[in-house]
Short mmCIF file of C-alpha atoms in Angstrom, two decimals:
data_model
loop_
_atom_site.label_atom_id
_atom_site.label_comp_id
_atom_site.label_asym_id
_atom_site.label_seq_id
_atom_site.Cartn_x
_atom_site.Cartn_y
_atom_site.Cartn_z
CA MET G 445 -0.18 0.03 -0.16
CA SER G 446 1.01 3.54 -0.40
CA GLY G 447 2.06 5.43 2.69
CA ARG G 448 4.63 6.32 5.44
CA LEU G 449 6.84 3.37 6.28
CA VAL G 450 7.02 2.90 10.19
CA PRO G 451 9.31 0.50 11.90
CA ILE G 452 7.64 -2.64 12.95
CA GLU G 453 8.87 -2.20 16.53
CA GLU G 454 6.66 1.10 16.44
CA VAL G 455 3.24 -0.79 15.93
CA PRO G 456 1.02 -0.42 19.13
CA ASP G 457 0.28 -4.06 19.19
CA PRO G 458 2.89 -6.30 20.94
CA VAL G 459 2.06 -9.34 18.47
CA PHE G 460 3.55 -7.32 15.62
CA ALA G 461 5.85 -5.23 17.54
CA GLU G 462 7.70 -8.04 19.11
CA ARG G 463 7.62 -9.78 15.97
CA MET G 464 5.52 -12.47 17.21
CA LEU G 465 4.24 -13.46 13.66
CA GLY G 466 7.44 -12.64 12.04
CA ASP G 467 9.85 -9.69 10.91
CA GLY G 468 8.54 -6.86 8.69
CA VAL G 469 7.60 -3.44 8.65
CA ALA G 470 4.25 -1.18 8.87
CA VAL G 471 2.62 1.31 6.47
CA ASP G 472 0.49 4.14 7.52
CA PRO G 473 -1.56 4.23 4.54
CA VAL G 474 -2.71 7.42 2.55
CA GLU G 475 -5.26 5.35 0.53
CA GLY G 476 -7.47 2.50 0.99
CA ILE G 477 -5.99 0.07 -1.40
CA GLY G 478 -4.19 -3.01 -0.50
CA VAL G 479 -2.25 -4.82 -3.09
CA ALA G 480 -0.45 -7.96 -3.43
CA PRO G 481 3.21 -7.38 -1.88
CA ILE G 482 4.51 -10.40 -4.03
CA SER G 483 3.33 -12.87 -6.88
CA GLY G 484 2.16 -15.97 -5.97
CA ARG G 485 -0.76 -17.70 -4.42
CA LEU G 486 -3.30 -15.85 -2.30
CA VAL G 487 -3.23 -18.30 0.58
CA VAL G 488 -5.05 -16.63 3.11
CA PHE G 489 -7.88 -13.95 3.16
CA HIS G 490 -9.92 -13.37 6.33
CA SER G 491 -13.67 -13.16 5.58
CA ALA G 492 -13.63 -9.69 7.20
CA GLY G 493 -11.22 -8.38 4.71
CA HIS G 494 -8.53 -6.95 6.93
CA ALA G 495 -5.81 -9.80 6.37
CA PHE G 496 -4.54 -11.47 3.69
CA ALA G 497 -1.31 -13.46 2.87
CA VAL G 498 0.49 -14.14 -0.48
CA GLU G 499 2.98 -17.33 -0.88
CA GLU G 500 5.50 -17.19 -3.54
CA ALA G 501 5.88 -20.45 -5.37
CA THR G 502 9.50 -20.93 -5.70
CA THR G 503 11.03 -20.18 -2.18
CA GLY G 504 7.56 -20.82 -0.13
CA ILE G 505 7.90 -17.33 1.54
CA SER G 506 4.63 -15.66 2.28
CA VAL G 507 3.84 -12.16 3.20
CA LEU G 508 1.13 -11.29 5.55
CA VAL G 509 -0.58 -7.99 5.05
CA HIS G 510 -2.60 -6.89 8.15
CA ILE G 511 -4.82 -3.85 7.35
CA GLY G 512 -5.03 -1.49 10.40
CA LEU G 513 -4.86 -2.85 14.11
CA ASP G 514 -7.88 -4.65 15.68
CA THR G 515 -9.93 -3.97 12.25
CA VAL G 516 -11.45 -7.70 12.58
CA GLU G 517 -13.89 -5.98 15.17
CA MET G 518 -15.27 -3.98 12.15
CA HIS G 519 -16.68 -7.31 10.59
CA GLY G 520 -15.90 -6.43 7.04
CA ALA G 521 -17.42 -3.00 7.16
CA GLY G 522 -15.38 -0.48 5.22
CA PHE G 523 -13.62 -3.41 3.38
CA GLU G 524 -13.86 -4.60 -0.25
CA ARG G 525 -12.54 -7.88 -1.25
CA LEU G 526 -11.32 -7.72 -4.83
CA ALA G 527 -9.83 -11.34 -4.69
CA GLU G 528 -10.22 -14.79 -3.11
CA ALA G 529 -8.19 -17.30 -1.38
CA GLY G 530 -6.60 -19.81 -3.62
CA GLN G 531 -6.48 -17.37 -6.43
CA ASP G 532 -2.88 -16.70 -8.25
CA VAL G 533 -2.13 -13.00 -7.74
CA THR G 534 0.80 -10.71 -9.36
CA ALA G 535 2.82 -7.98 -7.34
CA GLY G 536 0.86 -4.89 -7.17
CA GLN G 537 -2.35 -6.22 -7.98
CA GLU G 538 -5.21 -4.76 -6.05
CA ILE G 539 -6.53 -7.49 -3.30
CA VAL G 540 -8.79 -5.23 -1.22
CA ARG G 541 -9.82 -1.61 -0.82
CA PHE G 542 -10.60 -0.27 2.53
CA ASP G 543 -12.17 2.89 3.80
CA LEU G 544 -9.52 4.77 5.91
CA ALA G 545 -12.24 7.20 7.29
CA ALA G 546 -14.42 4.20 8.48
CA ILE G 547 -11.37 2.57 10.20
CA GLU G 548 -10.88 5.85 12.13
CA ALA G 549 -14.36 6.14 13.14
CA ALA G 550 -14.54 2.86 14.46
CA GLY G 551 -11.86 3.92 16.92
CA HIS G 552 -9.09 1.92 15.22
CA SER G 553 -5.49 2.54 13.89
CA SER G 554 -4.99 2.16 10.05
CA ARG G 555 -1.38 1.41 10.55
CA SER G 556 -0.69 -1.75 8.72
CA PRO G 557 1.92 -4.35 9.39
CA ILE G 558 3.30 -6.23 6.79
CA VAL G 559 5.32 -9.25 8.01
CA ILE G 560 6.97 -12.46 6.83
CA PRO G 561 6.03 -15.12 8.93
CA GLN G 562 7.73 -18.54 9.51
CA LEU G 563 11.18 -17.68 8.10
CA GLU G 564 13.58 -20.43 8.11
CA PRO G 565 16.21 -19.78 10.61
CA GLY G 566 19.14 -17.82 9.37
CA ALA G 567 16.84 -16.00 7.06
CA ARG G 568 17.48 -11.82 7.29
CA VAL G 569 14.80 -9.52 6.46
CA THR G 570 16.08 -6.00 5.11
CA VAL G 571 13.69 -2.97 5.14
CA THR G 572 14.00 -0.42 2.70
CA ASP G 573 15.55 3.11 3.71
CA ALA G 574 12.63 5.05 2.01
CA GLU G 575 10.50 7.09 4.33
CA ARG G 576 7.31 6.60 1.77
CA VAL G 577 6.31 3.87 -0.40
CA ARG G 578 3.98 3.52 -3.39
CA ALA G 579 1.85 0.51 -3.84
CA GLY G 580 2.94 -1.95 -6.38
CA ARG G 581 6.01 0.35 -7.20
CA ASP G 582 8.41 0.34 -4.28
CA VAL G 583 10.34 -2.32 -2.61
CA LEU G 584 9.43 -2.55 1.19
CA LEU G 585 11.74 -5.13 2.21
CA THR G 586 13.91 -8.02 1.02
CA VAL G 587 14.63 -11.37 2.38
CA GLU G 588 17.79 -13.06 2.40
CA LEU G 589 17.65 -16.70 2.69
CA PRO G 590 20.62 -18.74 4.68
CA ASP G 591 22.14 -20.06 1.23
CA GLY G 592 22.63 -16.66 0.19
CA GLU G 593 19.85 -16.79 -2.40
CA ARG G 594 17.52 -13.35 -2.37
CA ALA G 595 13.83 -13.83 -2.36
CA PRO G 596 11.53 -11.84 -4.57
CA GLY G 597 11.29 -8.20 -3.45
CA ASP G 598 8.11 -7.14 -1.39
#
């Protein structure tokens, strides 16, 4: 998504800030569009539309995108799903649209963690130095696998 990058440890939710789900970064979105961070299969798409994960076929690395914090409590209000679990998607493809004003009105933060869950031991995540990113255009982070291979960018 497009917006200002925020270090994962600045997400006001310990599950993300303490990297319990994986390493990554967060975005303070400036528009309500969530795109596929990598090409692969949409392996998870929460019915409320607030969270999805895409798995890259070659490496098996997946990227979890969680739109906002505690937005599951909105039960899908303000979210429009544009894809379905099991579908193959390409990096930058729109997956969900969301209403930033509705998230704020519901009393939730729109800060959106983007994490790499279940990385193999020795893998390293590097976050871009950019302060702002554009959906589908900029690399947020890279993953270096223990064998020195780089996984497709985010």
